[in-house]
PDB file of C-alpha atoms in Angstrom:
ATOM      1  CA  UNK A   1      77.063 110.651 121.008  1.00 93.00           C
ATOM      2  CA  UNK A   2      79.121 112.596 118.741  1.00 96.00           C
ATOM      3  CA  UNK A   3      78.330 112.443 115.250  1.00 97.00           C
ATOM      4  CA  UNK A   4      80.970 112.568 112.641  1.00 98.00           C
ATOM      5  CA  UNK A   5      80.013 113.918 108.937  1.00 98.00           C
ATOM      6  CA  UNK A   6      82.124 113.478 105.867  1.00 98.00           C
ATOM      7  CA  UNK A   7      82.192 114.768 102.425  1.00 97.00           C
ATOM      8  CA  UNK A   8      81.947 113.721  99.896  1.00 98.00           C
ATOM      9  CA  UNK A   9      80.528 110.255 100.296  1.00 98.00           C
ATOM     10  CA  UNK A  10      81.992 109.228  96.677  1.00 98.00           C
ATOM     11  CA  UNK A  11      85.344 111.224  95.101  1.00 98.00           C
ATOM     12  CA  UNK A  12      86.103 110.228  91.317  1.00 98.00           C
ATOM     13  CA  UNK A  13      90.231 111.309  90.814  1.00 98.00           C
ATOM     14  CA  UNK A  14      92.527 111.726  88.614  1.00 97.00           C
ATOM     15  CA  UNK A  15      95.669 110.370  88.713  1.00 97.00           C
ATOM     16  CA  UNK A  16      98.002 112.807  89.663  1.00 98.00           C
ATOM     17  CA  UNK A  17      95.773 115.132  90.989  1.00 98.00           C
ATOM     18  CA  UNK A  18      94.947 116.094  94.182  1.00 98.00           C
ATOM     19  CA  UNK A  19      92.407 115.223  96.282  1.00 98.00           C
ATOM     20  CA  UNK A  20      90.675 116.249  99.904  1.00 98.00           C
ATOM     21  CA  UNK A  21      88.057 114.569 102.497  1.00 98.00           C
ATOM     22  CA  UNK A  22      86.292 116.590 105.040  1.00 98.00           C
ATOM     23  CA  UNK A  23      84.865 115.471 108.076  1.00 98.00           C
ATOM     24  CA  UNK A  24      82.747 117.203 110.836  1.00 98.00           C
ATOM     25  CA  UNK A  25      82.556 116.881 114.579  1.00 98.00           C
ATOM     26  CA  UNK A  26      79.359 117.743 116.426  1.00 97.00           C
ATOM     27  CA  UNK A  27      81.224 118.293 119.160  1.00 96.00           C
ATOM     28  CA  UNK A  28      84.717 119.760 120.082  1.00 96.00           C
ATOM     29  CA  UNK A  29      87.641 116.733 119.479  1.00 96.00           C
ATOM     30  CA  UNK A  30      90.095 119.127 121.145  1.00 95.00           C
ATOM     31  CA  UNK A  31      90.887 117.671 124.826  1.00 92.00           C
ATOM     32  CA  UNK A  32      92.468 119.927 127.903  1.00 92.00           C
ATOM     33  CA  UNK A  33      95.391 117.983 127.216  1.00 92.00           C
ATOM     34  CA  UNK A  34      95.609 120.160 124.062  1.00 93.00           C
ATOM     35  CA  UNK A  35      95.353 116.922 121.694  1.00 94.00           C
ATOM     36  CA  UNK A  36      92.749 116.640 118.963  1.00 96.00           C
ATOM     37  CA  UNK A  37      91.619 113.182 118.994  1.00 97.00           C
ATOM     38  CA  UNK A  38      90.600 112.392 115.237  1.00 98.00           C
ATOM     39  CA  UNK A  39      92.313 109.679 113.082  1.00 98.00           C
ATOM     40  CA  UNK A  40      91.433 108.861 109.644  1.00 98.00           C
ATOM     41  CA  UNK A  41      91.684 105.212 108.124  1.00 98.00           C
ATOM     42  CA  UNK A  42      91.703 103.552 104.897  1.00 98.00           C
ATOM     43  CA  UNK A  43      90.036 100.278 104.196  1.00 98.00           C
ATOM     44  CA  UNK A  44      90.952  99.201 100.354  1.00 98.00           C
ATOM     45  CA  UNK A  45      88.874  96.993  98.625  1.00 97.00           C
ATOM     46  CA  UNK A  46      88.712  93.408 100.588  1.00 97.00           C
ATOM     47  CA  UNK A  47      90.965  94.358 103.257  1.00 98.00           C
ATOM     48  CA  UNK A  48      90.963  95.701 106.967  1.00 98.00           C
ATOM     49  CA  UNK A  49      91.218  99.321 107.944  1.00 98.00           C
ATOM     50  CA  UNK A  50      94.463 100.623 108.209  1.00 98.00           C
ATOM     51  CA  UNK A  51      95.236 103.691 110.025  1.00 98.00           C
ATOM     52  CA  UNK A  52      96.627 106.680 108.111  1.00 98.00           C
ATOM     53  CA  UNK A  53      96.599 109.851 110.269  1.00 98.00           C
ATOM     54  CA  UNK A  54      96.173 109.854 114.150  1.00 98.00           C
ATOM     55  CA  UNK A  55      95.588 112.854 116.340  1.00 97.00           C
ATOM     56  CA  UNK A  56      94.429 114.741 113.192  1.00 97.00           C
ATOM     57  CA  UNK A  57      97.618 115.511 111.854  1.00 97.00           C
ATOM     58  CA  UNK A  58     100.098 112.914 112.715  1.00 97.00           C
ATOM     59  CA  UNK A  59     101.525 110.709 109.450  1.00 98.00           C
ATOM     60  CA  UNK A  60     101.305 106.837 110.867  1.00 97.00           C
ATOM     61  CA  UNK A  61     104.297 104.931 110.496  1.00 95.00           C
ATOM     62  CA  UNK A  62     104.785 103.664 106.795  1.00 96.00           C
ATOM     63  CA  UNK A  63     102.296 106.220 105.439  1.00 98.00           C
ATOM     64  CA  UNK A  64     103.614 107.813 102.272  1.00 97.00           C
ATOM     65  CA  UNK A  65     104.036 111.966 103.081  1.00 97.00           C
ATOM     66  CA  UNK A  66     101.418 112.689  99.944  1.00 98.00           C
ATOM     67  CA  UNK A  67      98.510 111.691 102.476  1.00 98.00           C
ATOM     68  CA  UNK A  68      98.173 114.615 105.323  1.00 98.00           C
ATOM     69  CA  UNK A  69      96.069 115.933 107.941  1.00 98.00           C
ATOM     70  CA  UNK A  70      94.798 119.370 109.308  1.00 97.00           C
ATOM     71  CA  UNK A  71      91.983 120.349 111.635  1.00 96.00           C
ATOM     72  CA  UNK A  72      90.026 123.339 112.350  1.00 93.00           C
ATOM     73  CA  UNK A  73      87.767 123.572 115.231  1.00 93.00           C
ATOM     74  CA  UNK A  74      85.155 120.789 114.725  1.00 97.00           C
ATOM     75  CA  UNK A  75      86.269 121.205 110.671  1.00 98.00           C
ATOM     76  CA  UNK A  76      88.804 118.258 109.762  1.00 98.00           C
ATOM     77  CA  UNK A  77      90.439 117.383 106.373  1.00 98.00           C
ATOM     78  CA  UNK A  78      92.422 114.552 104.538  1.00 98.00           C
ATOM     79  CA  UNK A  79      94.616 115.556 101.962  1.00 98.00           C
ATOM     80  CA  UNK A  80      95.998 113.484  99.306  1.00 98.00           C
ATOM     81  CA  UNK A  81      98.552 116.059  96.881  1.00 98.00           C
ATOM     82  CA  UNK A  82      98.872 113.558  94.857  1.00 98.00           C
ATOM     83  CA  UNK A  83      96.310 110.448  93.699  1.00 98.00           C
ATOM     84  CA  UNK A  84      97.721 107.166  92.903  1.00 98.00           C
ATOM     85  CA  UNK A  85      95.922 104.146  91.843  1.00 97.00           C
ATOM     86  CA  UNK A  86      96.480 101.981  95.061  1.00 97.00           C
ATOM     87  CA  UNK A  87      94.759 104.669  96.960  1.00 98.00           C
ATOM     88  CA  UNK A  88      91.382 103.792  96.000  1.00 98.00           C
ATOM     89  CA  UNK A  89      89.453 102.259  98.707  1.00 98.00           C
ATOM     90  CA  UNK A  90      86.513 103.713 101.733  1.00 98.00           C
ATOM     91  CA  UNK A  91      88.271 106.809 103.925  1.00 98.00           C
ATOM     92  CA  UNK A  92      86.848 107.005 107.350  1.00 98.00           C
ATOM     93  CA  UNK A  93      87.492 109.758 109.823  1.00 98.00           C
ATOM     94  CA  UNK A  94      87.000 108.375 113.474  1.00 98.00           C
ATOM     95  CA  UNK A  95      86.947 110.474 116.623  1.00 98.00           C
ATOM     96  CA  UNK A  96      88.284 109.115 119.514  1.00 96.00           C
ATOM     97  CA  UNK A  97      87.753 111.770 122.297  1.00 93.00           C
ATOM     98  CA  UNK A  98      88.438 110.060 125.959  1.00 86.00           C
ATOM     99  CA  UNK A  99      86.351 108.590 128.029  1.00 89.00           C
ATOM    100  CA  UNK A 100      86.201 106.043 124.974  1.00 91.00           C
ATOM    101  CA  UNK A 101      83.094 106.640 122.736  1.00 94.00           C
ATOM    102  CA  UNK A 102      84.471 106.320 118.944  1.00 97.00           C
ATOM    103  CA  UNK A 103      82.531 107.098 116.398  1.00 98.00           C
ATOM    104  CA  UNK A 104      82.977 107.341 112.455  1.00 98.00           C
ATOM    105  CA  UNK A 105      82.335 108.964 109.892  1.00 98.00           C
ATOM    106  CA  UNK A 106      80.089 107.334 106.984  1.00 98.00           C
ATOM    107  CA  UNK A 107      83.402 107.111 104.593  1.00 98.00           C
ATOM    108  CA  UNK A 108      84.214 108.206 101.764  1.00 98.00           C
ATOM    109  CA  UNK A 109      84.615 106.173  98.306  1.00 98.00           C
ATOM    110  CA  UNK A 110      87.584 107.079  96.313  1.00 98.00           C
ATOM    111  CA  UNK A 111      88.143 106.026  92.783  1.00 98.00           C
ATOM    112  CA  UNK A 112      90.021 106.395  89.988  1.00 97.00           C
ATOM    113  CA  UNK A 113      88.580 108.200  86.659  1.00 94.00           C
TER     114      UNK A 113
ATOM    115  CA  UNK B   1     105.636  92.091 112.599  1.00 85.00           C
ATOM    116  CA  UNK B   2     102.696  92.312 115.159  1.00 90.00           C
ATOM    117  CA  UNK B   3      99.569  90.147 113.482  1.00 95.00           C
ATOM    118  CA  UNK B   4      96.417  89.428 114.638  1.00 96.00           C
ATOM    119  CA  UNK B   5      93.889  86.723 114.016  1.00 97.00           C
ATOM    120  CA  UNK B   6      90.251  86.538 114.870  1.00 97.00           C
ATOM    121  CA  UNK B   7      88.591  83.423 116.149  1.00 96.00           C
ATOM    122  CA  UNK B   8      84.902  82.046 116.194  1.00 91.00           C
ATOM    123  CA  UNK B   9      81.707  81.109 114.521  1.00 92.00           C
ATOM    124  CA  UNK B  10      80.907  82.081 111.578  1.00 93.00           C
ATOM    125  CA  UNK B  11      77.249  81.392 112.342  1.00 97.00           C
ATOM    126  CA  UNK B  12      75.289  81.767 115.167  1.00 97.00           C
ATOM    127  CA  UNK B  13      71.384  81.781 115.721  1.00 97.00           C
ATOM    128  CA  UNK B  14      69.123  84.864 117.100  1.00 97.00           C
ATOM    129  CA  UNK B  15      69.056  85.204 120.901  1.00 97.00           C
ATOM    130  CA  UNK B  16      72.040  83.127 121.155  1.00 97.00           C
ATOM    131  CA  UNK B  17      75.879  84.448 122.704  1.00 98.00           C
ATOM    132  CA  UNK B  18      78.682  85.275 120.224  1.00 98.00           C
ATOM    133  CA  UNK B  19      82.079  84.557 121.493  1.00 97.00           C
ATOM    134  CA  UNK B  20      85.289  85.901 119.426  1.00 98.00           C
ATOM    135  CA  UNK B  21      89.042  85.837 120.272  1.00 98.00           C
ATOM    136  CA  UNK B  22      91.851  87.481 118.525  1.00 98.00           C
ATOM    137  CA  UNK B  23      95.086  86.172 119.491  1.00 96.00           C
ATOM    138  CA  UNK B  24      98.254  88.612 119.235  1.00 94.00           C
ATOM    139  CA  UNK B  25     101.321  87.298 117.477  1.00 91.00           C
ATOM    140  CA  UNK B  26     104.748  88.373 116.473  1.00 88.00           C
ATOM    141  CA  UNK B  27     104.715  90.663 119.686  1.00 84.00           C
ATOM    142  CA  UNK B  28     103.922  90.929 123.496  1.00 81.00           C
ATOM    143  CA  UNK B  29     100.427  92.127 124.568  1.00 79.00           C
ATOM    144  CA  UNK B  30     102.648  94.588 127.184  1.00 79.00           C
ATOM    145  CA  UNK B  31     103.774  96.402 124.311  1.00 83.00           C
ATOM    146  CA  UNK B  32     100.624  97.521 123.972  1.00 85.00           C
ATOM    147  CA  UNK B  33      97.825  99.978 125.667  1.00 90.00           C
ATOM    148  CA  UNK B  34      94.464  99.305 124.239  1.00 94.00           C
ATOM    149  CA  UNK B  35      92.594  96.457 122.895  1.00 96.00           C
ATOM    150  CA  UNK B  36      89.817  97.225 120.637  1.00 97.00           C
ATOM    151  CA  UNK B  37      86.619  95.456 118.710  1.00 98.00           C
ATOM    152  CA  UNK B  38      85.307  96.528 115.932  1.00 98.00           C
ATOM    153  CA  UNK B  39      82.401  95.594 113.205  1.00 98.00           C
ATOM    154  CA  UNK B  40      80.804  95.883 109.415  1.00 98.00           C
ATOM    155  CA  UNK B  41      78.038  94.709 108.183  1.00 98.00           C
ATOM    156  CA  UNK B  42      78.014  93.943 104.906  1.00 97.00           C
ATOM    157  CA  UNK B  43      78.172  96.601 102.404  1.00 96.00           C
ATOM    158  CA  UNK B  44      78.289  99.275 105.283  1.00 98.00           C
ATOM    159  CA  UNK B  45      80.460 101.449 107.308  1.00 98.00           C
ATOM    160  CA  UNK B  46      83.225 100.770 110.513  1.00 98.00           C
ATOM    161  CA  UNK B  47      81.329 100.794 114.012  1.00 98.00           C
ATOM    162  CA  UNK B  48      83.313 100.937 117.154  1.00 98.00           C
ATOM    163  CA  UNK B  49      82.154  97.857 119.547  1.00 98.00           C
ATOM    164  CA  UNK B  50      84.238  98.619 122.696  1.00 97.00           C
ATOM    165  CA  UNK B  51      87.601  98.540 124.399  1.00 97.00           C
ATOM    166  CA  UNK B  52      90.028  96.903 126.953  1.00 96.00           C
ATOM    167  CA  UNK B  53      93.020  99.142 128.249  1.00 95.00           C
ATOM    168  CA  UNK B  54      96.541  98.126 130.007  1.00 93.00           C
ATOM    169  CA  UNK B  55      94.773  98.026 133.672  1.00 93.00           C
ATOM    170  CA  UNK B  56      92.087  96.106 132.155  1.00 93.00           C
ATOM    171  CA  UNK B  57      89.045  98.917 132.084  1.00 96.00           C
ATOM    172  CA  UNK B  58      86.783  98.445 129.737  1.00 96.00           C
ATOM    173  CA  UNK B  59      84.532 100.857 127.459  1.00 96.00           C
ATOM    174  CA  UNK B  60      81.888 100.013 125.004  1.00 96.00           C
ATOM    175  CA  UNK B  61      79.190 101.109 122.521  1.00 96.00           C
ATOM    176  CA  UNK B  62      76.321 102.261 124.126  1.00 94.00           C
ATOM    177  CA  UNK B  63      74.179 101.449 120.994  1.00 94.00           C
ATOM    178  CA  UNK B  64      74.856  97.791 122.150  1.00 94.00           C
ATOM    179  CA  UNK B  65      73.091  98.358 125.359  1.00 84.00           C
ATOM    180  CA  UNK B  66      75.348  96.122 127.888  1.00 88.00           C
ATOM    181  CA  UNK B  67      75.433  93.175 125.845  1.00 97.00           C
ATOM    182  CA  UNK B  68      78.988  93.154 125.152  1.00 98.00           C
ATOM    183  CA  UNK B  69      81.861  91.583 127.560  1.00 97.00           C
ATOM    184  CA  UNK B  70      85.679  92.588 126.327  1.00 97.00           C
ATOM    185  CA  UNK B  71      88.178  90.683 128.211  1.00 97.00           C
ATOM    186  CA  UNK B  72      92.207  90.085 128.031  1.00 96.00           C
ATOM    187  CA  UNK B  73      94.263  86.962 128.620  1.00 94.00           C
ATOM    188  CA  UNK B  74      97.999  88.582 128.702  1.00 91.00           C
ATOM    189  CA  UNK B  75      99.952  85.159 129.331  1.00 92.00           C
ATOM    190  CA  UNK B  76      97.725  83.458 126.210  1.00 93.00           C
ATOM    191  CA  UNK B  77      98.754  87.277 124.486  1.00 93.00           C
ATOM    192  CA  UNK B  78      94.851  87.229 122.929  1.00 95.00           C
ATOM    193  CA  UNK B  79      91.898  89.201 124.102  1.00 97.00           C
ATOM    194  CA  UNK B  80      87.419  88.623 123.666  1.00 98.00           C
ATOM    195  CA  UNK B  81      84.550  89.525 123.433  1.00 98.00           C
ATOM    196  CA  UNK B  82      81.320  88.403 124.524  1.00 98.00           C
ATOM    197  CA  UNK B  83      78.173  89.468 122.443  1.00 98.00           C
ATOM    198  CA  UNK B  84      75.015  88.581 124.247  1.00 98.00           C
ATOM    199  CA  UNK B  85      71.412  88.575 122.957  1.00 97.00           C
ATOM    200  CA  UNK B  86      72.129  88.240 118.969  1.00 98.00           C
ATOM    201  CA  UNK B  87      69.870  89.640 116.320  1.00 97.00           C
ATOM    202  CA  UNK B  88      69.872  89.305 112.394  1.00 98.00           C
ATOM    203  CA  UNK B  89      71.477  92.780 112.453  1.00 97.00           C
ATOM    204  CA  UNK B  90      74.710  91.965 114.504  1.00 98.00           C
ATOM    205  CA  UNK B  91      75.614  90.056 111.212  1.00 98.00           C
ATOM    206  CA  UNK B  92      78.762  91.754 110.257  1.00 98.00           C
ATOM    207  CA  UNK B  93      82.442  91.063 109.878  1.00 98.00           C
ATOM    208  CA  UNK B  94      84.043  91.604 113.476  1.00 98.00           C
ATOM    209  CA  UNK B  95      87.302  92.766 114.031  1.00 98.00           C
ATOM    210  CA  UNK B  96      89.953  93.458 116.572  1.00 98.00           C
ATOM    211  CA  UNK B  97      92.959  95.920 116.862  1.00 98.00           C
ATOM    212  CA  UNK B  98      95.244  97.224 118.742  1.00 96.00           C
ATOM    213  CA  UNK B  99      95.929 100.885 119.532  1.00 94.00           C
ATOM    214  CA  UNK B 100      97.000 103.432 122.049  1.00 92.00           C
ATOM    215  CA  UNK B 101      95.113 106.476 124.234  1.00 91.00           C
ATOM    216  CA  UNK B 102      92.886 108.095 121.951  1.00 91.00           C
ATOM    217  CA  UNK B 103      92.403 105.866 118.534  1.00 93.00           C
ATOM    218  CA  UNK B 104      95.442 105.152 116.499  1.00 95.00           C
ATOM    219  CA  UNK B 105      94.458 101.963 116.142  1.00 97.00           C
ATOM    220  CA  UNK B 106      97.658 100.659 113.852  1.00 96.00           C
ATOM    221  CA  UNK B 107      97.442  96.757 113.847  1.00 96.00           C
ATOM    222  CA  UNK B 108      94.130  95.099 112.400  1.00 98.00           C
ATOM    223  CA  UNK B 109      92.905  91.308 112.452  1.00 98.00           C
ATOM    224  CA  UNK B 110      91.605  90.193 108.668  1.00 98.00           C
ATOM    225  CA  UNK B 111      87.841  90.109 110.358  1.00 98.00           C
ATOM    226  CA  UNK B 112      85.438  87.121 111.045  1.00 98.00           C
ATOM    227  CA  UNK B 113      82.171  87.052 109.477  1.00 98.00           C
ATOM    228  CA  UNK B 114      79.660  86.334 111.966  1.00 98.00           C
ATOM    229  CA  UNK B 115      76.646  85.548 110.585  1.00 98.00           C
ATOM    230  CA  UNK B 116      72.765  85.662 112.855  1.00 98.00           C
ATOM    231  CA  UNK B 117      70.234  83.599 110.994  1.00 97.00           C
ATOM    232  CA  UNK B 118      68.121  81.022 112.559  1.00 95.00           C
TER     233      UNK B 118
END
């Protein structure tokens, strides 16, 4: 099984300031087809996940450009340049290497100061 | 807009079968590659369940240890799984989504608690 690590688990923010997520892969996410397979969701309070980056850099459709993805090796981070208040909610990084064998992260809390 | 809605009990007692269905609406199930469950207990963190692709192969947890069916009913446009051998610890909110080769799992039912308590 791979295990995903994030950090931190809980990320007080400013408004207006920026803010990053990092998650860790215990194994390699990077397939011969030369795709990383990590996506990161968002699950505000009382609601269902919603995706916001897919092959660990790639905006989903309606996601505002502020939120943004980058990957290193097994090394992957969210990026948000600029925290607004409906932002706060659980961040989950997910790998989703194929054969199918997801896995998350623990998530990450993000609130508002 | 593509929505989906989970279906089922909301409690069920230990030992006993959970069956869920999420019907797809506001779309065609063609449109679409991979049909996926997932789950939460309360007060914790997303766990992948399993999968259902476009030629109808199926992947799942192995955590679950082969107690989980995932099936797909294209003219109904819903898919469901089957969740053998409940314990108190497979209560959780359940849901389904829909998504493509490799995650990107972009459309999300609202859940169904499923509670195990005898």
């Amino acid at each position: 099984e791979i295990v995903m690590t994030q950090s931190p688990l809980s990320l007080p923010v400013t408004p207006g300031e920026p803010a990053s997520i990092s998650c860790r892969s215990s194994q390699t996410l990077l397939h011969t087809n030369g795709y990383t397979y990590l996506d990161w969701y968002l699950q505000k309070p009382g609601q269902s996940p919603q995706v916001l980056i897919y092959l660990g850099s790639n905006r989903a459709s309606g996601v505002p450009d502020r939120f943004s993805g980058s990957a290193s090796g097994t090394n992957f981070t969210l990026r948000i340049s600029r925290v607004e208040a409906e932002d706060v909610g659980v961040y989950y990084c997910m790998q989703a290497l194929q054969p199918p064998q997801y896995t998350f992260g623990q998530g990450t809390k993000l609130e508002i100061k | 807009q593509v929505q989906l809605q989970e279906s089922g009990p909301g409690l069920v007692k230990p030992s006993e079968t959970l069956f869920l269905t999420c019907v797809v609406s506001g779309s065609s199930m063609t449109r679409v590659s991979h049909w996926g469950w997932f789950r939460q207990p309360p007060g914790r963190g997303l766990e992948w369940i399993g999968l259902i692709n476009y030629p109808g192969t199926t992947f799942h947890n192995p955590s679950l240890k082969g107690r989980v069916t995932i099936s797909k009913d294209m003219s109904k446009n819903q898919f469901s799984l089957t969740m053998t051998s409940l314990i108190v610890a497979d209560t959780a909110t359940y849901y389904c989504a829909t998504g493509a080769y490799g995650g990107k799992f972009d459309h999300w039912g609202q859940g169904a608690l499923v509670t195990v308590s005898s």
